[in-house]
mmCIF file of C-alpha atoms and ligand atoms in Angstrom:
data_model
loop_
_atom_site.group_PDB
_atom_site.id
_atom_site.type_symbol
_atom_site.label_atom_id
_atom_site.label_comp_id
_atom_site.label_asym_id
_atom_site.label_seq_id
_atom_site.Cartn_x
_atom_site.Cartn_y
_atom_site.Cartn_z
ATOM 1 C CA UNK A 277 53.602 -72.941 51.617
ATOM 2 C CA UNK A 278 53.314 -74.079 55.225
ATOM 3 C CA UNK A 279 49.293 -73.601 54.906
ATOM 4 C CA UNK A 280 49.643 -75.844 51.560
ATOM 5 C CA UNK A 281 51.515 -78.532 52.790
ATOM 6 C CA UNK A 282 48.855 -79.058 56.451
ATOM 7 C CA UNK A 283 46.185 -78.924 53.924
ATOM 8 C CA UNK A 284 47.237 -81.259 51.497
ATOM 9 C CA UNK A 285 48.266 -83.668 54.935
ATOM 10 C CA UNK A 286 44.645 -82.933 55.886
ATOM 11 C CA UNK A 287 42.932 -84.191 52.608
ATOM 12 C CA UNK A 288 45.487 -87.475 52.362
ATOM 13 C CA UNK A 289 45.273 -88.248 55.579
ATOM 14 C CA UNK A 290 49.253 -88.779 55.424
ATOM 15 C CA UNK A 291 51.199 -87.879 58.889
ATOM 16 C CA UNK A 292 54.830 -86.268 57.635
ATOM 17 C CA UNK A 293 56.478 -89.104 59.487
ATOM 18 C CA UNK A 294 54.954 -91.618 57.522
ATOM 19 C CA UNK A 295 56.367 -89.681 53.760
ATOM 20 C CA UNK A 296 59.778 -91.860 52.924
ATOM 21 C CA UNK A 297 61.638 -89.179 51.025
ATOM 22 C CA UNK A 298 60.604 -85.456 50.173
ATOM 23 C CA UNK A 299 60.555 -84.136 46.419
ATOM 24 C CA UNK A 300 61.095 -80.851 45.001
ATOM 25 C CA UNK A 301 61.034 -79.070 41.504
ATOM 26 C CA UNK A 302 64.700 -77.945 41.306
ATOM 27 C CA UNK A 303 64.216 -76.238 37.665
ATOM 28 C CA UNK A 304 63.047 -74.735 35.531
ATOM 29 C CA UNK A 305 60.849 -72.597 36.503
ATOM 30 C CA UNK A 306 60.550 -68.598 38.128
ATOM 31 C CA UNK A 307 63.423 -68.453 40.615
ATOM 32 C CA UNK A 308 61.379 -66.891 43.619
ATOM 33 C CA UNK A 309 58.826 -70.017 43.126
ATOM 34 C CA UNK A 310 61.812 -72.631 43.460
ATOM 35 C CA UNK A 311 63.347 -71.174 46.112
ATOM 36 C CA UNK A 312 60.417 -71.284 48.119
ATOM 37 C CA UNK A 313 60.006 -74.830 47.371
ATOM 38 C CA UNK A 314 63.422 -75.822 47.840
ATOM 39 C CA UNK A 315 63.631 -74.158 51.478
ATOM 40 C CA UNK A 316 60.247 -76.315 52.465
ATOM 41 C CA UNK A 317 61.711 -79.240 51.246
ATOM 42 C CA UNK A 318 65.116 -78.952 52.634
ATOM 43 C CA UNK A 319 63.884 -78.381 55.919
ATOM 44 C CA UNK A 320 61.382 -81.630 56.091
ATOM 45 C CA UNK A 321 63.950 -83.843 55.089
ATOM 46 C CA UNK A 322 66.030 -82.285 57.706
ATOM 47 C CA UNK A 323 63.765 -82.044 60.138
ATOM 48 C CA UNK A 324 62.242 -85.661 59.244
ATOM 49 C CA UNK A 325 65.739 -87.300 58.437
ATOM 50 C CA UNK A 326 64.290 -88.403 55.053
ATOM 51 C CA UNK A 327 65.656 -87.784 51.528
ATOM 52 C CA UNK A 328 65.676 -85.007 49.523
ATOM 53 C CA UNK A 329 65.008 -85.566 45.809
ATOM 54 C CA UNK A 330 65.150 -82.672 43.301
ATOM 55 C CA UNK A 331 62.948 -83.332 40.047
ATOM 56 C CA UNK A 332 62.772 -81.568 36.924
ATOM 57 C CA UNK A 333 59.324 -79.713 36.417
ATOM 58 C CA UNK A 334 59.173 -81.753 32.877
ATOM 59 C CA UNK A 335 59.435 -84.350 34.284
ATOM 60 C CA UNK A 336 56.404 -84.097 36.519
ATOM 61 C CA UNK A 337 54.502 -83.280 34.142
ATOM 62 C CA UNK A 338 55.330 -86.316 31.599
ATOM 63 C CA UNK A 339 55.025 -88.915 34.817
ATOM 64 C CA UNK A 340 51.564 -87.262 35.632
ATOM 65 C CA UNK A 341 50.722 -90.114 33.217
ATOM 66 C CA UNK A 342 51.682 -92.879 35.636
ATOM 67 C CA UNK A 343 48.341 -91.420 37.581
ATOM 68 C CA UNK A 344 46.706 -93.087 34.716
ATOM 69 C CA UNK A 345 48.015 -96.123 33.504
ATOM 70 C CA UNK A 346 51.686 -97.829 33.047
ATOM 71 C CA UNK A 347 53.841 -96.579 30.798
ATOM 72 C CA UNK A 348 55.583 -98.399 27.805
ATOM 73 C CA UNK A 349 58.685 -97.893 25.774
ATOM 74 C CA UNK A 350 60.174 -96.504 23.884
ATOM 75 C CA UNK A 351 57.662 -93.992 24.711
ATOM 76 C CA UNK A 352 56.822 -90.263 22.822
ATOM 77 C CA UNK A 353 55.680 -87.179 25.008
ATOM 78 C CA UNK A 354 54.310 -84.311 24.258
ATOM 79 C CA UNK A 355 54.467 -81.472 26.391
ATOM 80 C CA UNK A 356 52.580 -78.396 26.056
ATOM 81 C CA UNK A 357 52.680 -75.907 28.147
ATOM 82 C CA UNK A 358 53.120 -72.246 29.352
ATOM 83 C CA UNK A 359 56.363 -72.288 28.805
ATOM 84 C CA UNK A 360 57.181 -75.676 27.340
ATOM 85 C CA UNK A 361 56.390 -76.872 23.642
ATOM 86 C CA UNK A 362 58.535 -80.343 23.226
ATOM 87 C CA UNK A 363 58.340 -83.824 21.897
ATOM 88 C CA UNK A 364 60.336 -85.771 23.863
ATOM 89 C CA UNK A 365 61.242 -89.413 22.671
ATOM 90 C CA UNK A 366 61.736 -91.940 25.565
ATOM 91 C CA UNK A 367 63.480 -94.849 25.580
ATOM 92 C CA UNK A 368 63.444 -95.986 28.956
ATOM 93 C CA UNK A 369 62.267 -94.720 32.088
ATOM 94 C CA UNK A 370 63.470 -91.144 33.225
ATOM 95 C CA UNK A 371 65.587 -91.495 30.132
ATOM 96 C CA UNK A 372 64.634 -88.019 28.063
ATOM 97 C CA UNK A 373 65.685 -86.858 24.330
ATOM 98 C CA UNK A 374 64.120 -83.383 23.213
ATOM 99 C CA UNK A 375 63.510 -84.324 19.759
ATOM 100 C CA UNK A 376 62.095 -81.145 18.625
ATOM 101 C CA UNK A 377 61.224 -77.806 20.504
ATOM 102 C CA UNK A 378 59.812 -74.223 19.960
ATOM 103 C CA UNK A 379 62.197 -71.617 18.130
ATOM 104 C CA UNK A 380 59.993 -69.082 20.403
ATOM 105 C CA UNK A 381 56.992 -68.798 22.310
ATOM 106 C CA UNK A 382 55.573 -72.128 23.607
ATOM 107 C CA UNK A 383 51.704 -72.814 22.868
ATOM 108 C CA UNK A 384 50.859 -71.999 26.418
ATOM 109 C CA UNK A 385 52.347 -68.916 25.922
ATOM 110 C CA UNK A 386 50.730 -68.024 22.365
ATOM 111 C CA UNK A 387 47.160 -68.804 23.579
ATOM 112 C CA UNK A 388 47.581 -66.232 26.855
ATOM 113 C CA UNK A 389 48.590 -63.654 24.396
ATOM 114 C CA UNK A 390 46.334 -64.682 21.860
ATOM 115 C CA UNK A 391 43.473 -64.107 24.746
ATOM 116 C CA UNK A 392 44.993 -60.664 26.121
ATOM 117 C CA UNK A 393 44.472 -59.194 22.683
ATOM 118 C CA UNK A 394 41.032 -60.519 22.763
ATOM 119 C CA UNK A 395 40.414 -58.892 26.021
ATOM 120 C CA UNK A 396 40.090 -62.046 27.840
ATOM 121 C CA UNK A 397 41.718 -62.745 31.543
ATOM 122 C CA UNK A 398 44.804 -64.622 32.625
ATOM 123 C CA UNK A 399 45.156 -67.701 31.964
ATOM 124 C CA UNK A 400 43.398 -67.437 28.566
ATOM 125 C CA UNK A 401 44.090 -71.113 27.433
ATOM 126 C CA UNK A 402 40.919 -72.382 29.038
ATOM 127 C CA UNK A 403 39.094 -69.529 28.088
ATOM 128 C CA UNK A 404 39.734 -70.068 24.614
ATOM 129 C CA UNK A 405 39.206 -73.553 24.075
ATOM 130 C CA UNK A 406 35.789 -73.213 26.054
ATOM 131 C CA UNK A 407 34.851 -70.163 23.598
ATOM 132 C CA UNK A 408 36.165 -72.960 20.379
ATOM 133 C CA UNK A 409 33.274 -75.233 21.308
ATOM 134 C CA UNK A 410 30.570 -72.835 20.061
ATOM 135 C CA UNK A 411 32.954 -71.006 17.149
ATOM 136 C CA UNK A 412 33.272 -71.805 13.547
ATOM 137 C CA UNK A 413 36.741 -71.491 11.494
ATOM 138 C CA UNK A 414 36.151 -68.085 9.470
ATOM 139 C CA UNK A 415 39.327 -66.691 9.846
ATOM 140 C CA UNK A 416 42.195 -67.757 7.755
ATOM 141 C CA UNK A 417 45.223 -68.304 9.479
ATOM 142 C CA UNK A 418 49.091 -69.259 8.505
ATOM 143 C CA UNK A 419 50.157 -72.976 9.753
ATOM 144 C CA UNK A 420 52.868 -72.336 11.141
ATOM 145 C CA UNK A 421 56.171 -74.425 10.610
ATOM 146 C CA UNK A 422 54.318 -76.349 8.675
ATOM 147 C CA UNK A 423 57.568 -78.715 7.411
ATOM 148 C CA UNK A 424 59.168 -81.707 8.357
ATOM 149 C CA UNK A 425 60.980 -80.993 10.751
ATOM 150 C CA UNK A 426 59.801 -81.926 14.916
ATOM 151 C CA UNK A 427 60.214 -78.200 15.890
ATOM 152 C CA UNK A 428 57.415 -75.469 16.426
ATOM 153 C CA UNK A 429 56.587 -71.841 15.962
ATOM 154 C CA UNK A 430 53.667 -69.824 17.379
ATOM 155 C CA UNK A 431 54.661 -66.179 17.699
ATOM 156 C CA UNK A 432 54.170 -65.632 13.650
ATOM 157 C CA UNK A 433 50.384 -66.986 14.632
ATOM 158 C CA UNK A 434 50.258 -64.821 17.477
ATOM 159 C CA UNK A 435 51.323 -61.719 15.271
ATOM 160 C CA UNK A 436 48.592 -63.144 12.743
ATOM 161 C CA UNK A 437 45.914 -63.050 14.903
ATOM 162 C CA UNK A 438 47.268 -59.663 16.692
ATOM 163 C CA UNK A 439 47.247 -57.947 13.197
ATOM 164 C CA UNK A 440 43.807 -59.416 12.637
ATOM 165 C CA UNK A 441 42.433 -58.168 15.360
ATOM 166 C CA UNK A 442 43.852 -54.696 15.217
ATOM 167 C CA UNK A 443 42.854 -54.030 11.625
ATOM 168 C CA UNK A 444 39.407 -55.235 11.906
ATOM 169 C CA UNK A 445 39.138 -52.784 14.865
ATOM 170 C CA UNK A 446 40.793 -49.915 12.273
ATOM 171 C CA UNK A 447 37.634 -50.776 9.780
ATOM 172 C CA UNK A 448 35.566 -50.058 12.746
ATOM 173 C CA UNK A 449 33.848 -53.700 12.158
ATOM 174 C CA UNK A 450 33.866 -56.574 15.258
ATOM 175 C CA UNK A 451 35.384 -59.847 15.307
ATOM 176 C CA UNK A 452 33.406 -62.741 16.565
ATOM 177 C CA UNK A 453 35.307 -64.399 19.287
ATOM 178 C CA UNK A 454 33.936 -68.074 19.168
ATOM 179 C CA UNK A 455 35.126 -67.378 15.487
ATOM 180 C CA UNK A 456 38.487 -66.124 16.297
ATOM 181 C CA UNK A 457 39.141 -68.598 19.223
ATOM 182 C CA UNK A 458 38.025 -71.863 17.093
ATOM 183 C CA UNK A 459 40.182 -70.802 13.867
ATOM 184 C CA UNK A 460 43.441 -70.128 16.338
ATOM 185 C CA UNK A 461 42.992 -73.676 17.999
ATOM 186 C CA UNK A 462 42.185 -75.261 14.940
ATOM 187 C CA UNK A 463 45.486 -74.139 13.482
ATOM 188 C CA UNK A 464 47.593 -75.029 16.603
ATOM 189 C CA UNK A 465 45.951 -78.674 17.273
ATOM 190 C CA UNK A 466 46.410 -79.414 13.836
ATOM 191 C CA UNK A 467 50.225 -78.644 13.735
ATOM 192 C CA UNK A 468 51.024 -80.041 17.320
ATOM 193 C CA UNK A 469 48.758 -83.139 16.758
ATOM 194 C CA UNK A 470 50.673 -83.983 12.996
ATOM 195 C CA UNK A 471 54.019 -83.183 13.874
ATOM 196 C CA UNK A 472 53.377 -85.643 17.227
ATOM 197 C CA UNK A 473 52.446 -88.363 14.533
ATOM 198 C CA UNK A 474 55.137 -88.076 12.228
ATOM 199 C CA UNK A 475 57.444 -88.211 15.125
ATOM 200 C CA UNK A 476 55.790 -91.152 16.621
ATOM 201 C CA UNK A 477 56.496 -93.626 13.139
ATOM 202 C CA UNK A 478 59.829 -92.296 13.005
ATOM 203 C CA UNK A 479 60.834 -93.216 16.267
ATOM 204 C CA UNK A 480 58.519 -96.406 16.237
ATOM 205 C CA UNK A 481 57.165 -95.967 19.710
ATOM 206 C CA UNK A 482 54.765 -97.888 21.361
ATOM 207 C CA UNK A 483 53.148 -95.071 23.193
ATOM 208 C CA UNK A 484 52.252 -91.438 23.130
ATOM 209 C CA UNK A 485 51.500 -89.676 26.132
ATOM 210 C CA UNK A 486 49.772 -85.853 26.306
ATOM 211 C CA UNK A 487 51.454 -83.342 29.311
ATOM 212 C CA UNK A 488 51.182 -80.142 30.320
ATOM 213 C CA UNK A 489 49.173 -77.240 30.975
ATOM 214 C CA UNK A 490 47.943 -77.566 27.486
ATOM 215 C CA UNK A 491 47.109 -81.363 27.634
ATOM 216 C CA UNK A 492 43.923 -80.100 29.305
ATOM 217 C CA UNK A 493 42.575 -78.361 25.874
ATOM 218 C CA UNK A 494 39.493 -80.064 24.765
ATOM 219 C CA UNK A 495 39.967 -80.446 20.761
ATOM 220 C CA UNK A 496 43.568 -81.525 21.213
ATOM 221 C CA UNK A 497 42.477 -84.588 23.516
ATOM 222 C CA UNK A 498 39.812 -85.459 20.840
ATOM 223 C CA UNK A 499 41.819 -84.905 17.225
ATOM 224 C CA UNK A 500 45.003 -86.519 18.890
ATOM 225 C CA UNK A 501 42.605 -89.732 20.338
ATOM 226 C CA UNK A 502 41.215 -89.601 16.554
ATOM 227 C CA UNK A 503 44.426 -89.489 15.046
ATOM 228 C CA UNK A 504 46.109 -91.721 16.624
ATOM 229 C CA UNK A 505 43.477 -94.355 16.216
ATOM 230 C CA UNK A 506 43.579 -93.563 12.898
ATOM 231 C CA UNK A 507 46.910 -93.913 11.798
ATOM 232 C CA UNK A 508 48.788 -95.793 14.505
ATOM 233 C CA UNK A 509 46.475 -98.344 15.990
ATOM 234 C CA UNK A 510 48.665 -100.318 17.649
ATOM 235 C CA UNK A 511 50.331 -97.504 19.501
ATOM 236 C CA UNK A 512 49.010 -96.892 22.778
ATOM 237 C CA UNK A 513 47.891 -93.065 23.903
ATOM 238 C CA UNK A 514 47.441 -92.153 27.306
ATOM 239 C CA UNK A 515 46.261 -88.626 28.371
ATOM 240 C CA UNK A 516 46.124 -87.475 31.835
ATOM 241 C CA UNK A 517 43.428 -86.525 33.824
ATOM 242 C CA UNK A 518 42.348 -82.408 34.197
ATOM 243 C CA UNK A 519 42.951 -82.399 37.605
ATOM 244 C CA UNK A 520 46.885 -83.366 36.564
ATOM 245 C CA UNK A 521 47.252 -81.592 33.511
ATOM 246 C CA UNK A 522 48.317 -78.396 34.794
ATOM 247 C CA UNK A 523 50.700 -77.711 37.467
ATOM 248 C CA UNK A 524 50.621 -79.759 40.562
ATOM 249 C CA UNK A 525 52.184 -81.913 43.141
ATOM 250 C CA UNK A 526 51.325 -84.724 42.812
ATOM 251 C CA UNK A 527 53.185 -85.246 39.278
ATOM 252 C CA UNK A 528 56.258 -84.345 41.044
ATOM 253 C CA UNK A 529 55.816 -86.892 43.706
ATOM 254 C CA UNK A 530 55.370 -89.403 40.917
ATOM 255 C CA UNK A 531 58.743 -88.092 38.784
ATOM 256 C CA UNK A 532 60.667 -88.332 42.679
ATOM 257 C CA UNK A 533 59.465 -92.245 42.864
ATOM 258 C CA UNK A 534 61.223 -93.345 39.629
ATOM 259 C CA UNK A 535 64.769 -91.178 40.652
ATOM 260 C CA UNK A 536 64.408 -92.659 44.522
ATOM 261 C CA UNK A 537 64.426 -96.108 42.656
ATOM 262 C CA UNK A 538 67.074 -95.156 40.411
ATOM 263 C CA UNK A 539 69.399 -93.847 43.757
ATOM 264 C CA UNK A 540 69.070 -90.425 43.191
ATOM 265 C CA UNK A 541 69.565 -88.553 46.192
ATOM 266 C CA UNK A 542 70.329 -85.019 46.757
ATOM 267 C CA UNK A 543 72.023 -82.925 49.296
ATOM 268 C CA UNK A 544 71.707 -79.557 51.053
ATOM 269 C CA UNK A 545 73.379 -77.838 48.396
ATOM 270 C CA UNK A 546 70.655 -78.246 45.974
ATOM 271 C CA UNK A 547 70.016 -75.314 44.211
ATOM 272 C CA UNK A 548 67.505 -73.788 41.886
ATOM 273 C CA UNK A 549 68.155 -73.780 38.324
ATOM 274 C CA UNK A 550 65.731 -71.594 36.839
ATOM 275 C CA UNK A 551 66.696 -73.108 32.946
ATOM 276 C CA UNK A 552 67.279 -76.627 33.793
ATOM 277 C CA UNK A 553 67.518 -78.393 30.407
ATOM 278 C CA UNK A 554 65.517 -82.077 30.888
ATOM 279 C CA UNK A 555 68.003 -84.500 31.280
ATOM 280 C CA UNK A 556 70.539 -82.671 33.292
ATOM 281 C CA UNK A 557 71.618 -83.361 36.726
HETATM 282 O O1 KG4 B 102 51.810 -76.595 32.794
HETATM 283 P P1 KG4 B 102 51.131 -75.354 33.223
HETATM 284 O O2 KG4 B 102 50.102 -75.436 34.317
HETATM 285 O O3 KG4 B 102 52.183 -74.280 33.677
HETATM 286 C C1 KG4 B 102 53.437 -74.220 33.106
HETATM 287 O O4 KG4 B 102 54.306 -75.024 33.512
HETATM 288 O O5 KG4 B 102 53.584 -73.393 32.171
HETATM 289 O O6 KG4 B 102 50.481 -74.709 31.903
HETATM 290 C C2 KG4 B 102 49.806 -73.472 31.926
HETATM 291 C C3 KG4 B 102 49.321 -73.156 30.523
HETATM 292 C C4 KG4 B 102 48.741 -71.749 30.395
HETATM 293 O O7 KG4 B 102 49.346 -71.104 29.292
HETATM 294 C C5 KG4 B 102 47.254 -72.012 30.129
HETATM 295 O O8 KG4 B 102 46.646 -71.017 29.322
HETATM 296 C C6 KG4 B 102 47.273 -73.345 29.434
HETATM 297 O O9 KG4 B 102 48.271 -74.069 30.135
HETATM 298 N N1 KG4 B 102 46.008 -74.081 29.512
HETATM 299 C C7 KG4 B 102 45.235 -74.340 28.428
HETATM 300 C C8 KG4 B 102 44.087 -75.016 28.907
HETATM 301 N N2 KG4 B 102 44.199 -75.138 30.265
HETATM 302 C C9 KG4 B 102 45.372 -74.558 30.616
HETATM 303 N N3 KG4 B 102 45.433 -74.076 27.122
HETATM 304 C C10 KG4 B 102 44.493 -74.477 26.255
HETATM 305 N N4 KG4 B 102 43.341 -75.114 26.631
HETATM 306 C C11 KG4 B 102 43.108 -75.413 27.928
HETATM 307 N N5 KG4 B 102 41.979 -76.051 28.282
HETATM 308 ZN ZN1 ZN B 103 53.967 -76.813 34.201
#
């Protein structure tokens, strides 16, 4: 971490005595990963006399969208990520409500798996949307969840595409993987981009913002831009860059800012918490 931190000093051109406070994802996350964090950060703001401010990993990524623009409430997020699938209605700043949420694997998740049984590498999201471009949708698929509620499934999509696979191999015959890839992501960007509609006139927001590892799939930026145009005009939809989409810093700087202005401090006894719920203290 200690080679991370002098090069990302390098690049900014920041001197650690000039940094007011020093941020940290305290959950959720892998436990090893946070403690690793937590120890840098604990000794800076020691060593610096500066505050420590622990920041929930959500978070980050939903405030990656203040890289961007402003944001405006009440306010809808989606987050999609490796292990994250949520909408998340707003109604003030750092004020979250988990409106719906995946009964198992998140979308993140589904596509990785998706790509193992495809023989691709680790992480397969990109891999698979890049393979989309070129694909066409042959492959019938089951939507899943497909109901009125704001929650998600993916693992009966996963099995569909994992039983797919398998018994096409069994009739000795090859599946096309553009083909395969672009009927999967059709499926999933249709269900997350719908159910993030319906929950947007619901909860009447005036803006929708995209976050997570997943905000940096290609067709799920367009057909959510298309939608939304479409059928809420007057709401506003920010997405973040690619360079802030998946995990990084800077998004957790950004999340620290609003709980420094809000008083949030923490002390030396802050502590992982590897299943933080968003929200919590
Ligand atoms: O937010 P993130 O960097 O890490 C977690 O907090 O989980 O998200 C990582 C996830 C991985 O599952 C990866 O496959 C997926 O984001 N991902 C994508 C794309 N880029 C990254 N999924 C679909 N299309 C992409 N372009
Ligand atoms: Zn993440």
């Amino acid at each position: 971490i200690s080679v991370v931190i002098e090069e990302a000093l390098q690049k900014s051109g920041i001197d650690l005595k000039d940094v007011d406070a020093f941020a940290v994802t305290k959950g959720p996350g892998l436990v090893g990963s946070l403690h690793v964090g937590l120890q840098a950060a604990k000794t800076l703001s020691l060593a610096y006399r500066k505050p420590l401010i622990g920041v929930h990993h959500i978070a980050g990524h939903i405030y990656a969208n203040r890289l961007v623009g402003e944001m405006v409430y009440p306010c809808l997020a989606l987050v999609v990520s490796g292990g994250h699938t949520e909408l998340v209605y707003m109604p003030s700043p750092m004020k979250f409500e988990v409106i719906g949420t995946t009964y198992d694997d998140a979308v993140g998740e589904a596509n990785d798996k998706v790509a193992r049984v495809m023989g691709l590498p680790y992480p397969g999201g990109p891999i698979i949307d890049r393979m989309a471009k070129t694909g066409e949708h042959t492959y019938s698929l089951p939507k899943p969840l497909n109901d009125d509620t704001f929650n998600f499934s993916f693992s009966g999509l996963k099995s569909a595409v994992i039983n797919l696979v398998h018994n096409t191999k069994q009739r000795g015959e090859e599946i096309i993987p553009e083909n395969l890839a672009r009927s999967f992501q059709d499926v999933v960007v249709d269900v997350l981009v719908e159910k993030t509609i319906h929950a947007a006139k619901a909860y009447q927001v005036k803006q929708i913002v995209l976050a997570g590892g997943v905000a940096a799939n290609s067709q799920l930026r367009a057909e959510l831009t298309e939608m939304v145009a479409q059928q809420l005009p007057k709401v506003a939809l920010t997405i973040p860059p690619l360079w802030c989409c998946t995990d990084n810093a800077a998004m957790i700087g950004v999340a620290a800012y609003y709980e420094y202005q809000k008083g949030t401090r923490h002390g030396w006894d802050l502590n992982a918490v590897p299943n933080l719920k968003l929200g919590e203290r």
